Amino acid sequence: MGATSRSPRLRLISSESLDEAASGIQPAGAEAAAEAQDQAAADPVEAGPEDQELVGRARRLDARAFEALYRRHAEFAFNLAVRIQGSSADVEDVVHDAFIKAQERLTDLRDSAAFRPWLGSIVVRLVRTRLRRRKLLRALGLTTPEPVEIETIAAVDADPEARALLAQVYALLQTMAADDRIAWTLRYVERHRLETVAVMMDCSLATAKRRIARAQSFLTEHFVSPFSQPSS
């Protein structure tokens, strides 16, 4: 299975604080929802059977049904992995493996209509394993940090200040524990509800809140506005 041809983009609005930076990332606003509806009307895959029906058919070994699920959700999986990592390194492999695991474990999905968040939880686990492995290799001096791919994750029209801000946020995220980094990204970049963050990370709501709070505290403590004026 190949990755989607469209590159993921974050709409990052120029800001002067970390809170504004987080609120400026808009992956799922009303405008995006309207665009998705228009695309669904033009795309027979998007406008086809509901996920619940496709999952039921895929469980009965209907290859076309699972292919439809792949075509519908591959871009979501790709974007999710890129935004958590801050780069597209090995993302095609992550997405491929996620769909293979989803196909193998389709009977584990309790709510057939919730295929997308369930797939997201598989992507999260795969990316988390990869982040932990790379962090261990860095600690052993066996590899170097992956560069943040600003051109991949920034909006096309993002100005220099927005790009510098985004680069700093992701550079700080790279220093965090994988669970804290992922929880913060799911909450403030992907804009998921806390309950969804907990489900995708396979943890309790309280644990998800603690991870997000630790990450937010760290970012707030270390974040410096890239174009702030020195105090006189």
GROMACS .gro file of C-alpha atoms in nm:
model
  232
    1MET     CA    1   0.000   0.000   0.000
    2GLY     CA    2   0.144   0.338  -0.095
    3ALA     CA    3   0.104   0.664   0.089
    4THR     CA    4  -0.133   0.933  -0.018
    5SER     CA    5   0.003   1.172  -0.277
    6ARG     CA    6  -0.104   1.486  -0.092
    7SER     CA    7   0.145   1.631   0.153
    8PRO     CA    8   0.010   1.705   0.501
    9ARG     CA    9  -0.006   2.074   0.595
   10LEU     CA   10  -0.068   2.256   0.921
   11ARG     CA   11  -0.229   2.597   0.914
   12LEU     CA   12  -0.011   2.781   1.161
   13ILE     CA   13  -0.106   3.144   1.225
   14SER     CA   14   0.172   3.385   1.325
   15SER     CA   15   0.166   3.436   1.704
   16GLU     CA   16   0.364   3.569   1.997
   17SER     CA   17   0.299   3.300   2.254
   18LEU     CA   18   0.283   2.923   2.284
   19ASP     CA   19  -0.089   2.928   2.356
   20GLU     CA   20  -0.153   3.126   2.040
   21ALA     CA   21   0.070   2.890   1.846
   22ALA     CA   22  -0.135   2.591   1.960
   23SER     CA   23  -0.466   2.758   1.887
   24GLY     CA   24  -0.340   2.868   1.547
   25ILE     CA   25  -0.312   2.512   1.416
   26GLN     CA   26  -0.646   2.441   1.250
   27PRO     CA   27  -0.669   2.093   1.102
   28ALA     CA   28  -1.045   2.059   1.152
   29GLY     CA   29  -1.227   2.390   1.144
   30ALA     CA   30  -1.563   2.463   0.985
   31GLU     CA   31  -1.389   2.550   0.660
   32ALA     CA   32  -1.217   2.212   0.653
   33ALA     CA   33  -1.543   2.033   0.730
   34ALA     CA   34  -1.715   2.207   0.441
   35GLU     CA   35  -1.426   2.116   0.213
   36ALA     CA   36  -1.452   1.752   0.324
   37GLN     CA   37  -1.823   1.749   0.241
   38ASP     CA   38  -1.755   1.888  -0.106
   39GLN     CA   39  -1.485   1.626  -0.161
   40ALA     CA   40  -1.718   1.348  -0.046
   41ALA     CA   41  -1.977   1.455  -0.300
   42ALA     CA   42  -1.718   1.435  -0.579
   43ASP     CA   43  -1.533   1.125  -0.457
   44PRO     CA   44  -1.717   0.791  -0.491
   45VAL     CA   45  -1.498   0.639  -0.219
   46GLU     CA   46  -1.581   0.915   0.031
   47ALA     CA   47  -1.947   0.913  -0.071
   48GLY     CA   48  -1.969   0.533  -0.065
   49PRO     CA   49  -2.079   0.298   0.213
   50GLU     CA   50  -2.034   0.398   0.576
   51ASP     CA   51  -1.731   0.266   0.764
   52GLN     CA   52  -1.956   0.037   0.967
   53GLU     CA   53  -2.071  -0.142   0.652
   54LEU     CA   54  -1.721  -0.157   0.504
   55VAL     CA   55  -1.578  -0.302   0.826
   56GLY     CA   56  -1.849  -0.568   0.829
   57ARG     CA   57  -1.772  -0.664   0.473
   58ALA     CA   58  -1.396  -0.659   0.534
   59ARG     CA   59  -1.445  -0.897   0.826
   60ARG     CA   60  -1.602  -1.134   0.575
   61LEU     CA   61  -1.278  -1.110   0.373
   62ASP     CA   62  -1.413  -0.865   0.117
   63ALA     CA   63  -1.086  -0.723  -0.021
   64ARG     CA   64  -1.258  -0.435  -0.199
   65ALA     CA   65  -1.420  -0.320   0.124
   66PHE     CA   66  -1.085  -0.300   0.303
   67GLU     CA   67  -0.934  -0.125   0.002
   68ALA     CA   68  -1.210   0.135   0.032
   69LEU     CA   69  -1.125   0.181   0.400
   70TYR     CA   70  -0.761   0.228   0.305
   71ARG     CA   71  -0.838   0.486   0.038
   72ARG     CA   72  -1.068   0.674   0.276
   73HIS     CA   73  -0.834   0.685   0.577
   74ALA     CA   74  -0.476   0.660   0.442
   75GLU     CA   75  -0.431   1.037   0.431
   76PHE     CA   76  -0.550   1.069   0.791
   77ALA     CA   77  -0.298   0.805   0.902
   78PHE     CA   78  -0.018   0.966   0.702
   79ASN     CA   79  -0.087   1.314   0.839
   80LEU     CA   80  -0.115   1.185   1.194
   81ALA     CA   81   0.224   1.012   1.180
   82VAL     CA   82   0.393   1.315   1.023
   83ARG     CA   83   0.254   1.560   1.276
   84ILE     CA   84   0.359   1.346   1.571
   85GLN     CA   85   0.710   1.292   1.435
   86GLY     CA   86   0.764   1.634   1.280
   87SER     CA   87   0.898   1.463   0.968
   88SER     CA   88   0.794   1.219   0.699
   89ALA     CA   89   1.079   0.977   0.769
   90ASP     CA   90   0.955   0.616   0.741
   91VAL     CA   91   0.593   0.736   0.747
   92GLU     CA   92   0.498   0.530   0.444
   93ASP     CA   93   0.619   0.220   0.629
   94VAL     CA   94   0.425   0.324   0.940
   95VAL     CA   95   0.104   0.366   0.743
   96HIS     CA   96   0.157   0.038   0.559
   97ASP     CA   97   0.217  -0.150   0.884
   98ALA     CA   98  -0.081   0.019   1.050
   99PHE     CA   99  -0.321  -0.101   0.782
  100ILE     CA  100  -0.173  -0.450   0.787
  101LYS     CA  101  -0.227  -0.466   1.164
  102ALA     CA  102  -0.577  -0.322   1.126
  103GLN     CA  103  -0.666  -0.587   0.871
  104GLU     CA  104  -0.529  -0.865   1.090
  105ARG     CA  105  -0.707  -0.739   1.403
  106LEU     CA  106  -1.034  -0.620   1.254
  107THR     CA  107  -1.227  -0.854   1.482
  108ASP     CA  108  -1.086  -0.660   1.781
  109LEU     CA  109  -1.271  -0.344   1.675
  110ARG     CA  110  -1.576  -0.323   1.900
  111ASP     CA  111  -1.749  -0.029   1.730
  112SER     CA  112  -1.743  -0.080   1.353
  113ALA     CA  113  -1.828   0.287   1.300
  114ALA     CA  114  -1.514   0.395   1.489
  115PHE     CA  115  -1.260   0.262   1.241
  116ARG     CA  116  -1.071   0.593   1.206
  117PRO     CA  117  -0.987   0.655   1.575
  118TRP     CA  118  -0.906   0.286   1.614
  119LEU     CA  119  -0.670   0.307   1.317
  120GLY     CA  120  -0.525   0.621   1.476
  121SER     CA  121  -0.446   0.429   1.794
  122ILE     CA  122  -0.250   0.176   1.587
  123VAL     CA  123  -0.056   0.455   1.416
  124VAL     CA  124   0.017   0.610   1.757
  125ARG     CA  125   0.158   0.283   1.892
  126LEU     CA  126   0.381   0.234   1.588
  127VAL     CA  127   0.512   0.590   1.597
  128ARG     CA  128   0.568   0.571   1.973
  129THR     CA  129   0.779   0.259   1.929
  130ARG     CA  130   0.981   0.432   1.660
  131LEU     CA  131   1.033   0.747   1.871
  132ARG     CA  132   1.147   0.544   2.171
  133ARG     CA  133   1.389   0.342   1.959
  134ARG     CA  134   1.545   0.653   1.807
  135LYS     CA  135   1.574   0.820   2.147
  136LEU     CA  136   1.761   0.516   2.280
  137LEU     CA  137   1.991   0.514   1.978
  138ARG     CA  138   2.063   0.886   2.029
  139ALA     CA  139   2.143   0.824   2.394
  140LEU     CA  140   2.391   0.556   2.286
  141GLY     CA  141   2.543   0.789   2.028
  142LEU     CA  142   2.437   0.564   1.742
  143THR     CA  143   2.225   0.819   1.555
  144THR     CA  144   2.150   1.189   1.535
  145PRO     CA  145   1.815   1.366   1.586
  146GLU     CA  146   1.593   1.375   1.279
  147PRO     CA  147   1.558   1.727   1.140
  148VAL     CA  148   1.214   1.883   1.167
  149GLU     CA  149   1.067   1.913   0.817
  150ILE     CA  150   0.911   2.256   0.832
  151GLU     CA  151   0.817   2.249   0.464
  152THR     CA  152   0.622   1.928   0.524
  153ILE     CA  153   0.424   2.036   0.829
  154ALA     CA  154   0.384   2.411   0.780
  155ALA     CA  155   0.113   2.576   0.577
  156VAL     CA  156   0.219   2.700   0.236
  157ASP     CA  157   0.139   3.059   0.332
  158ALA     CA  158   0.303   3.047   0.677
  159ASP     CA  159   0.524   3.352   0.728
  160PRO     CA  160   0.886   3.341   0.858
  161GLU     CA  161   0.779   3.404   1.218
  162ALA     CA  162   0.526   3.122   1.207
  163ARG     CA  163   0.785   2.884   1.063
  164ALA     CA  164   1.042   2.977   1.326
  165LEU     CA  165   0.782   2.929   1.598
  166LEU     CA  166   0.680   2.591   1.459
  167ALA     CA  167   1.043   2.478   1.433
  168GLN     CA  168   1.103   2.567   1.797
  169VAL     CA  169   0.793   2.385   1.921
  170TYR     CA  170   0.889   2.066   1.737
  171ALA     CA  171   1.252   2.092   1.848
  172LEU     CA  172   1.129   2.102   2.208
  173LEU     CA  173   0.888   1.815   2.148
  174GLN     CA  174   1.182   1.600   2.034
  175THR     CA  175   1.337   1.625   2.380
  176MET     CA  176   1.028   1.496   2.563
  177ALA     CA  177   0.927   1.148   2.661
  178ALA     CA  178   0.738   0.990   2.371
  179ASP     CA  179   0.409   0.957   2.562
  180ASP     CA  180   0.407   1.324   2.667
  181ARG     CA  181   0.498   1.438   2.318
  182ILE     CA  182   0.229   1.230   2.154
  183ALA     CA  183  -0.041   1.328   2.403
  184TRP     CA  184   0.030   1.700   2.356
  185THR     CA  185   0.035   1.663   1.977
  186LEU     CA  186  -0.295   1.476   1.971
  187ARG     CA  187  -0.455   1.739   2.191
  188TYR     CA  188  -0.314   2.066   2.054
  189VAL     CA  189  -0.208   1.983   1.698
  190GLU     CA  190  -0.467   1.723   1.600
  191ARG     CA  191  -0.728   1.896   1.820
  192HIS     CA  192  -0.873   1.574   1.958
  193ARG     CA  193  -1.094   1.573   2.268
  194LEU     CA  194  -0.931   1.448   2.586
  195GLU     CA  195  -1.140   1.132   2.576
  196THR     CA  196  -1.017   1.058   2.223
  197VAL     CA  197  -0.656   1.122   2.323
  198ALA     CA  198  -0.695   0.866   2.602
  199VAL     CA  199  -0.846   0.611   2.363
  200MET     CA  200  -0.579   0.661   2.098
  201MET     CA  201  -0.303   0.630   2.358
  202ASP     CA  202  -0.469   0.334   2.532
  203CYS     CA  203  -0.453   0.499   2.873
  204SER     CA  204  -0.691   0.643   3.131
  205LEU     CA  205  -0.828   0.994   3.098
  206ALA     CA  206  -0.635   1.100   3.407
  207THR     CA  207  -0.310   0.968   3.260
  208ALA     CA  208  -0.374   1.150   2.933
  209LYS     CA  209  -0.433   1.474   3.123
  210ARG     CA  210  -0.110   1.431   3.322
  211ARG     CA  211   0.094   1.371   3.007
  212ILE     CA  212  -0.052   1.675   2.834
  213ALA     CA  213   0.005   1.891   3.142
  214ARG     CA  214   0.370   1.783   3.170
  215ALA     CA  215   0.432   1.860   2.805
  216GLN     CA  216   0.255   2.195   2.824
  217SER     CA  217   0.453   2.291   3.134
  218PHE     CA  218   0.782   2.200   2.965
  219LEU     CA  219   0.696   2.394   2.650
  220THR     CA  220   0.582   2.697   2.846
  221GLU     CA  221   0.903   2.695   3.051
  222HIS     CA  222   1.138   2.665   2.752
  223PHE     CA  223   0.950   2.842   2.474
  224VAL     CA  224   1.096   3.171   2.352
  225SER     CA  225   0.918   3.385   2.096
  226PRO     CA  226   1.149   3.373   1.793
  227PHE     CA  227   1.108   3.743   1.718
  228SER     CA  228   1.069   3.881   2.072
  229GLN     CA  229   1.238   4.208   2.152
  230PRO     CA  230   1.509   4.202   2.421
  231SER     CA  231   1.408   4.375   2.741
  232SER     CA  232   1.575   4.710   2.799
   0.00000   0.00000   0.00000
